């Protein structure tokens, strides 16, 4: 027997035309990723029955669903389909805005185990969350939260007629050299940012029905974009925008070394809280600022992503 090696696990993805159904003879896209804990999650019930000997009488298998995360590093063109599923919309002339379109995919993990490999698939997967992390002098992290309907029985072979497209090879973006045009419209003197986190939440929920071991379907909750900024305290402008509860437009452009770029715009943001933080001797005074985006009628969205190839 061969123990599966984490460095040889292939992650592949294909869009489902019918949610919950893997396409026949699928063309899988091999994905780039750092780690993943996608798995089938069992729900069990331990009946609270009273026994004179105080033992547990039974453990009941009542249901299961797919859930977990995929941790990646942002690179151009690699996750454009995932951005569509996350924002529930499609690219229109290289512009993507959050919408209400239901989309899903099938994920497949192939575990290399010598003569006989193991294939585990997850069907009806929704892209529920994204945590985008920008920290000075570090690669840009993009961590995706997944919810799925079911996982068929593991197999030792690819699906009939399946093919695999090679992973992209565009450079990983970093927050040192690849972030430009960071703009804070509504703040007279824009702050210098040490770190920025953007969290996108679809708040997807499972619809359960009697007689079904797995979720019947998924529903879309309220779309929310939140985040936080760590900025240097150079002047009072950002702090004043917090206190005045001003509308601020936040945008930045991420450009790789080849010239490919994503421009991310949050046209209406509220700075929710924050004040100067004194960390001690030998440290700059910082502003830790949580924020939340809201609907902007001009753009017709809470977030807009514009992609520009080199």
GROMACS .gro file of C-alpha atoms in nm:
model
  310
    1UNK     CA    1   0.000   0.000   0.000
    2UNK     CA    2   0.118   0.354  -0.083
    3UNK     CA    3   0.053   0.641   0.155
    4UNK     CA    4  -0.082   0.942  -0.036
    5UNK     CA    5   0.166   1.231  -0.055
    6UNK     CA    6   0.021   1.581  -0.010
    7UNK     CA    7   0.257   1.722  -0.274
    8UNK     CA    8   0.099   1.497  -0.540
    9UNK     CA    9  -0.271   1.561  -0.480
   10UNK     CA   10  -0.431   1.703  -0.794
   11UNK     CA   11  -0.727   1.936  -0.751
   12UNK     CA   12  -0.950   1.977  -1.056
   13UNK     CA   13  -1.273   2.164  -1.123
   14UNK     CA   14  -1.551   2.162  -1.381
   15UNK     CA   15  -1.862   2.381  -1.407
   16UNK     CA   16  -2.200   2.211  -1.373
   17UNK     CA   17  -2.458   2.312  -1.633
   18UNK     CA   18  -2.719   2.146  -1.408
   19UNK     CA   19  -2.640   2.214  -1.045
   20UNK     CA   20  -2.569   1.887  -0.866
   21UNK     CA   21  -2.482   1.695  -1.185
   22UNK     CA   22  -2.125   1.643  -1.305
   23UNK     CA   23  -2.111   1.691  -1.685
   24UNK     CA   24  -2.069   1.382  -1.902
   25UNK     CA   25  -1.715   1.346  -2.044
   26UNK     CA   26  -1.608   1.649  -1.838
   27UNK     CA   27  -1.317   1.877  -1.922
   28UNK     CA   28  -1.163   1.941  -1.582
   29UNK     CA   29  -0.945   2.243  -1.513
   30UNK     CA   30  -0.644   2.156  -1.301
   31UNK     CA   31  -0.628   2.413  -1.021
   32UNK     CA   32  -0.340   2.579  -0.842
   33UNK     CA   33  -0.370   2.570  -0.463
   34UNK     CA   34  -0.169   2.565  -0.141
   35UNK     CA   35  -0.388   2.350   0.083
   36UNK     CA   36  -0.744   2.224   0.105
   37UNK     CA   37  -0.964   2.062   0.367
   38UNK     CA   38  -1.271   2.002   0.146
   39UNK     CA   39  -1.444   1.689   0.274
   40UNK     CA   40  -1.771   1.512   0.328
   41UNK     CA   41  -1.913   1.618   0.663
   42UNK     CA   42  -2.132   1.364   0.844
   43UNK     CA   43  -2.405   1.470   1.083
   44UNK     CA   44  -2.476   1.223   1.363
   45UNK     CA   45  -2.734   1.214   1.639
   46UNK     CA   46  -2.680   1.047   1.974
   47UNK     CA   47  -3.027   0.975   2.115
   48UNK     CA   48  -3.058   1.084   2.478
   49UNK     CA   49  -3.207   0.754   2.588
   50UNK     CA   50  -3.182   0.656   2.953
   51UNK     CA   51  -3.022   0.321   3.034
   52UNK     CA   52  -2.974   0.171   3.377
   53UNK     CA   53  -2.611   0.086   3.288
   54UNK     CA   54  -2.549   0.450   3.173
   55UNK     CA   55  -2.412   0.347   2.831
   56UNK     CA   56  -2.475   0.508   2.492
   57UNK     CA   57  -2.725   0.283   2.318
   58UNK     CA   58  -2.690   0.408   1.958
   59UNK     CA   59  -2.524   0.662   1.731
   60UNK     CA   60  -2.741   0.751   1.432
   61UNK     CA   61  -2.606   0.865   1.094
   62UNK     CA   62  -2.863   1.133   0.998
   63UNK     CA   63  -2.706   1.323   0.710
   64UNK     CA   64  -2.405   1.464   0.532
   65UNK     CA   65  -2.291   1.752   0.318
   66UNK     CA   66  -1.973   1.887   0.160
   67UNK     CA   67  -1.782   2.174   0.317
   68UNK     CA   68  -1.432   2.311   0.361
   69UNK     CA   69  -1.180   2.560   0.231
   70UNK     CA   70  -0.930   2.591  -0.051
   71UNK     CA   71  -0.629   2.809   0.024
   72UNK     CA   72  -0.462   2.966  -0.280
   73UNK     CA   73  -0.227   3.245  -0.387
   74UNK     CA   74  -0.375   3.495  -0.631
   75UNK     CA   75  -0.258   3.478  -0.993
   76UNK     CA   76  -0.412   3.625  -1.307
   77UNK     CA   77  -0.661   3.413  -1.501
   78UNK     CA   78  -0.645   3.121  -1.261
   79UNK     CA   79  -0.961   3.180  -1.061
   80UNK     CA   80  -1.183   3.380  -1.300
   81UNK     CA   81  -1.450   3.107  -1.299
   82UNK     CA   82  -1.436   3.093  -0.919
   83UNK     CA   83  -1.482   3.472  -0.905
   84UNK     CA   84  -1.798   3.428  -1.117
   85UNK     CA   85  -1.939   3.165  -0.883
   86UNK     CA   86  -1.848   3.371  -0.578
   87UNK     CA   87  -2.007   3.692  -0.710
   88UNK     CA   88  -2.304   3.500  -0.862
   89UNK     CA   89  -2.252   3.672  -1.197
   90UNK     CA   90  -2.054   3.644  -1.522
   91UNK     CA   91  -1.780   3.857  -1.673
   92UNK     CA   92  -1.915   4.123  -1.912
   93UNK     CA   93  -1.643   4.287  -2.123
   94UNK     CA   94  -1.393   4.192  -1.853
   95UNK     CA   95  -1.602   4.347  -1.575
   96UNK     CA   96  -1.760   4.144  -1.295
   97UNK     CA   97  -2.016   4.273  -1.045
   98UNK     CA   98  -2.199   4.087  -0.771
   99UNK     CA   99  -2.539   3.950  -0.876
  100UNK     CA  100  -2.790   3.673  -0.813
  101UNK     CA  101  -2.695   3.399  -1.062
  102UNK     CA  102  -2.684   3.048  -0.916
  103UNK     CA  103  -2.367   2.863  -1.022
  104UNK     CA  104  -2.189   2.550  -0.904
  105UNK     CA  105  -1.913   2.307  -0.995
  106UNK     CA  106  -1.774   1.961  -0.933
  107UNK     CA  107  -1.441   1.937  -0.754
  108UNK     CA  108  -1.218   1.631  -0.786
  109UNK     CA  109  -0.914   1.531  -0.582
  110UNK     CA  110  -0.680   1.267  -0.721
  111UNK     CA  111  -0.456   1.100  -0.464
  112UNK     CA  112  -0.145   0.937  -0.613
  113UNK     CA  113  -0.108   0.594  -0.453
  114UNK     CA  114   0.107   0.396  -0.691
  115UNK     CA  115  -0.059   0.140  -0.916
  116UNK     CA  116  -0.411   0.229  -0.798
  117UNK     CA  117  -0.499   0.594  -0.736
  118UNK     CA  118  -0.795   0.729  -0.540
  119UNK     CA  119  -1.043   0.981  -0.684
  120UNK     CA  120  -1.281   1.167  -0.451
  121UNK     CA  121  -1.538   1.404  -0.605
  122UNK     CA  122  -1.760   1.671  -0.456
  123UNK     CA  123  -2.076   1.763  -0.645
  124UNK     CA  124  -2.296   2.073  -0.637
  125UNK     CA  125  -2.023   2.290  -0.488
  126UNK     CA  126  -2.098   2.658  -0.423
  127UNK     CA  127  -1.836   2.926  -0.364
  128UNK     CA  128  -1.967   3.073  -0.043
  129UNK     CA  129  -1.681   3.289   0.085
  130UNK     CA  130  -1.350   3.448  -0.009
  131UNK     CA  131  -1.090   3.596   0.222
  132UNK     CA  132  -0.843   3.808   0.027
  133UNK     CA  133  -0.530   3.897   0.226
  134UNK     CA  134  -0.286   4.172   0.132
  135UNK     CA  135   0.012   4.215   0.365
  136UNK     CA  136   0.322   4.421   0.294
  137UNK     CA  137   0.604   4.225   0.127
  138UNK     CA  138   0.402   3.902   0.107
  139UNK     CA  139   0.219   3.705  -0.162
  140UNK     CA  140  -0.152   3.780  -0.191
  141UNK     CA  141  -0.358   3.502  -0.035
  142UNK     CA  142  -0.705   3.405  -0.157
  143UNK     CA  143  -0.888   3.156   0.065
  144UNK     CA  144  -1.217   3.016  -0.067
  145UNK     CA  145  -1.498   2.866   0.140
  146UNK     CA  146  -1.696   2.587  -0.028
  147UNK     CA  147  -2.038   2.429   0.039
  148UNK     CA  148  -2.150   2.128  -0.164
  149UNK     CA  149  -2.439   1.885  -0.193
  150UNK     CA  150  -2.282   1.540  -0.198
  151UNK     CA  151  -1.975   1.323  -0.251
  152UNK     CA  152  -2.024   1.007  -0.458
  153UNK     CA  153  -1.845   0.690  -0.353
  154UNK     CA  154  -1.467   0.715  -0.407
  155UNK     CA  155  -1.331   0.544  -0.718
  156UNK     CA  156  -0.995   0.434  -0.853
  157UNK     CA  157  -1.033   0.579  -1.204
  158UNK     CA  158  -1.115   0.900  -1.386
  159UNK     CA  159  -1.469   0.957  -1.511
  160UNK     CA  160  -1.540   0.812  -1.855
  161UNK     CA  161  -1.411   1.050  -2.122
  162UNK     CA  162  -1.271   1.300  -1.873
  163UNK     CA  163  -0.987   1.525  -1.983
  164UNK     CA  164  -0.771   1.765  -1.783
  165UNK     CA  165  -0.658   2.113  -1.883
  166UNK     CA  166  -0.318   2.208  -1.746
  167UNK     CA  167  -0.300   2.464  -1.465
  168UNK     CA  168  -0.220   2.825  -1.548
  169UNK     CA  169   0.138   2.948  -1.512
  170UNK     CA  170   0.088   3.322  -1.456
  171UNK     CA  171   0.299   3.472  -1.175
  172UNK     CA  172   0.174   3.480  -0.818
  173UNK     CA  173   0.081   3.836  -0.722
  174UNK     CA  174   0.235   3.996  -0.416
  175UNK     CA  175   0.151   4.300  -0.206
  176UNK     CA  176   0.498   4.448  -0.234
  177UNK     CA  177   0.545   4.499  -0.607
  178UNK     CA  178   0.200   4.421  -0.751
  179UNK     CA  179  -0.034   4.663  -0.571
  180UNK     CA  180  -0.085   5.006  -0.724
  181UNK     CA  181  -0.343   5.281  -0.753
  182UNK     CA  182  -0.476   5.224  -0.401
  183UNK     CA  183  -0.736   5.497  -0.367
  184UNK     CA  184  -0.951   5.627  -0.082
  185UNK     CA  185  -1.197   5.870  -0.239
  186UNK     CA  186  -1.354   6.076   0.038
  187UNK     CA  187  -1.036   6.100   0.247
  188UNK     CA  188  -0.828   6.407   0.174
  189UNK     CA  189  -0.492   6.245   0.250
  190UNK     CA  190  -0.507   5.873   0.176
  191UNK     CA  191  -0.352   5.655   0.449
  192UNK     CA  192  -0.047   5.434   0.399
  193UNK     CA  193  -0.168   5.076   0.431
  194UNK     CA  194   0.035   4.796   0.591
  195UNK     CA  195  -0.230   4.527   0.550
  196UNK     CA  196  -0.576   4.493   0.399
  197UNK     CA  197  -0.817   4.203   0.428
  198UNK     CA  198  -1.132   4.177   0.217
  199UNK     CA  199  -1.395   3.918   0.308
  200UNK     CA  200  -1.682   3.830   0.073
  201UNK     CA  201  -1.977   3.630   0.206
  202UNK     CA  202  -2.274   3.488   0.017
  203UNK     CA  203  -2.423   3.347   0.339
  204UNK     CA  204  -2.534   3.037   0.151
  205UNK     CA  205  -2.765   2.803   0.343
  206UNK     CA  206  -2.878   2.445   0.292
  207UNK     CA  207  -3.239   2.355   0.217
  208UNK     CA  208  -3.314   2.024   0.388
  209UNK     CA  209  -3.620   1.804   0.330
  210UNK     CA  210  -3.754   1.490   0.492
  211UNK     CA  211  -3.649   1.178   0.305
  212UNK     CA  212  -3.322   1.331   0.184
  213UNK     CA  213  -2.991   1.229   0.337
  214UNK     CA  214  -2.816   1.529   0.176
  215UNK     CA  215  -2.919   1.893   0.124
  216UNK     CA  216  -3.195   1.926  -0.133
  217UNK     CA  217  -3.047   2.253  -0.259
  218UNK     CA  218  -2.870   2.568  -0.151
  219UNK     CA  219  -3.009   2.920  -0.114
  220UNK     CA  220  -2.833   3.254  -0.145
  221UNK     CA  221  -2.831   3.478   0.162
  222UNK     CA  222  -2.741   3.845   0.181
  223UNK     CA  223  -2.425   3.939  -0.007
  224UNK     CA  224  -2.174   4.104   0.226
  225UNK     CA  225  -1.830   4.256   0.171
  226UNK     CA  226  -1.637   4.340   0.485
  227UNK     CA  227  -1.273   4.384   0.570
  228UNK     CA  228  -1.008   4.558   0.771
  229UNK     CA  229  -0.724   4.804   0.714
  230UNK     CA  230  -0.403   4.844   0.909
  231UNK     CA  231  -0.274   5.194   0.834
  232UNK     CA  232   0.002   5.420   0.957
  233UNK     CA  233  -0.122   5.713   1.164
  234UNK     CA  234   0.012   6.012   0.966
  235UNK     CA  235  -0.277   6.256   1.001
  236UNK     CA  236  -0.632   6.283   1.128
  237UNK     CA  237  -0.813   6.240   0.793
  238UNK     CA  238  -0.889   5.867   0.816
  239UNK     CA  239  -0.978   5.894   1.185
  240UNK     CA  240  -1.212   6.183   1.106
  241UNK     CA  241  -1.382   5.976   0.832
  242UNK     CA  242  -1.445   5.708   1.095
  243UNK     CA  243  -1.595   5.954   1.341
  244UNK     CA  244  -1.805   6.133   1.075
  245UNK     CA  245  -1.933   5.799   0.934
  246UNK     CA  246  -1.850   5.923   0.583
  247UNK     CA  247  -1.897   5.728   0.262
  248UNK     CA  248  -1.554   5.630   0.130
  249UNK     CA  249  -1.474   5.471  -0.207
  250UNK     CA  250  -1.198   5.212  -0.175
  251UNK     CA  251  -1.018   5.072  -0.478
  252UNK     CA  252  -0.687   4.909  -0.567
  253UNK     CA  253  -0.523   4.754  -0.872
  254UNK     CA  254  -0.329   4.427  -0.853
  255UNK     CA  255  -0.083   4.392  -1.143
  256UNK     CA  256   0.152   4.097  -1.197
  257UNK     CA  257   0.501   4.119  -1.345
  258UNK     CA  258   0.366   4.045  -1.695
  259UNK     CA  259   0.125   4.340  -1.684
  260UNK     CA  260  -0.199   4.147  -1.622
  261UNK     CA  261  -0.418   4.319  -1.365
  262UNK     CA  262  -0.731   4.308  -1.153
  263UNK     CA  263  -0.885   4.636  -1.037
  264UNK     CA  264  -1.104   4.585  -0.731
  265UNK     CA  265  -1.346   4.864  -0.646
  266UNK     CA  266  -1.574   4.910  -0.346
  267UNK     CA  267  -1.759   5.228  -0.445
  268UNK     CA  268  -1.932   5.284  -0.109
  269UNK     CA  269  -1.766   5.185   0.216
  270UNK     CA  270  -1.828   5.277   0.577
  271UNK     CA  271  -1.530   5.280   0.815
  272UNK     CA  272  -1.692   5.116   1.115
  273UNK     CA  273  -1.453   5.178   1.400
  274UNK     CA  274  -1.091   5.240   1.495
  275UNK     CA  275  -0.853   5.482   1.660
  276UNK     CA  276  -0.479   5.534   1.703
  277UNK     CA  277  -0.318   5.229   1.864
  278UNK     CA  278   0.006   5.268   2.055
  279UNK     CA  279   0.185   4.933   2.046
  280UNK     CA  280   0.489   5.036   2.252
  281UNK     CA  281   0.844   5.154   2.206
  282UNK     CA  282   1.001   5.111   1.864
  283UNK     CA  283   0.669   5.079   1.685
  284UNK     CA  284   0.468   5.309   1.463
  285UNK     CA  285   0.126   5.424   1.581
  286UNK     CA  286  -0.137   5.241   1.376
  287UNK     CA  287  -0.504   5.270   1.289
  288UNK     CA  288  -0.686   4.936   1.280
  289UNK     CA  289  -1.000   5.006   1.077
  290UNK     CA  290  -1.281   4.754   1.010
  291UNK     CA  291  -1.501   4.842   0.714
  292UNK     CA  292  -1.810   4.724   0.527
  293UNK     CA  293  -1.923   4.792   0.173
  294UNK     CA  294  -2.281   4.874   0.079
  295UNK     CA  295  -2.482   4.892  -0.242
  296UNK     CA  296  -2.385   5.168  -0.485
  297UNK     CA  297  -2.665   5.267  -0.724
  298UNK     CA  298  -2.426   5.416  -0.982
  299UNK     CA  299  -2.233   5.091  -1.037
  300UNK     CA  300  -2.532   4.874  -0.947
  301UNK     CA  301  -2.325   4.661  -0.711
  302UNK     CA  302  -2.131   4.646  -0.387
  303UNK     CA  303  -1.808   4.532  -0.554
  304UNK     CA  304  -1.669   4.552  -0.906
  305UNK     CA  305  -1.370   4.360  -1.041
  306UNK     CA  306  -1.216   4.463  -1.374
  307UNK     CA  307  -0.960   4.237  -1.538
  308UNK     CA  308  -0.708   4.365  -1.792
  309UNK     CA  309  -0.475   4.123  -1.975
  310UNK     CA  310  -0.123   4.235  -2.057
   0.00000   0.00000   0.00000
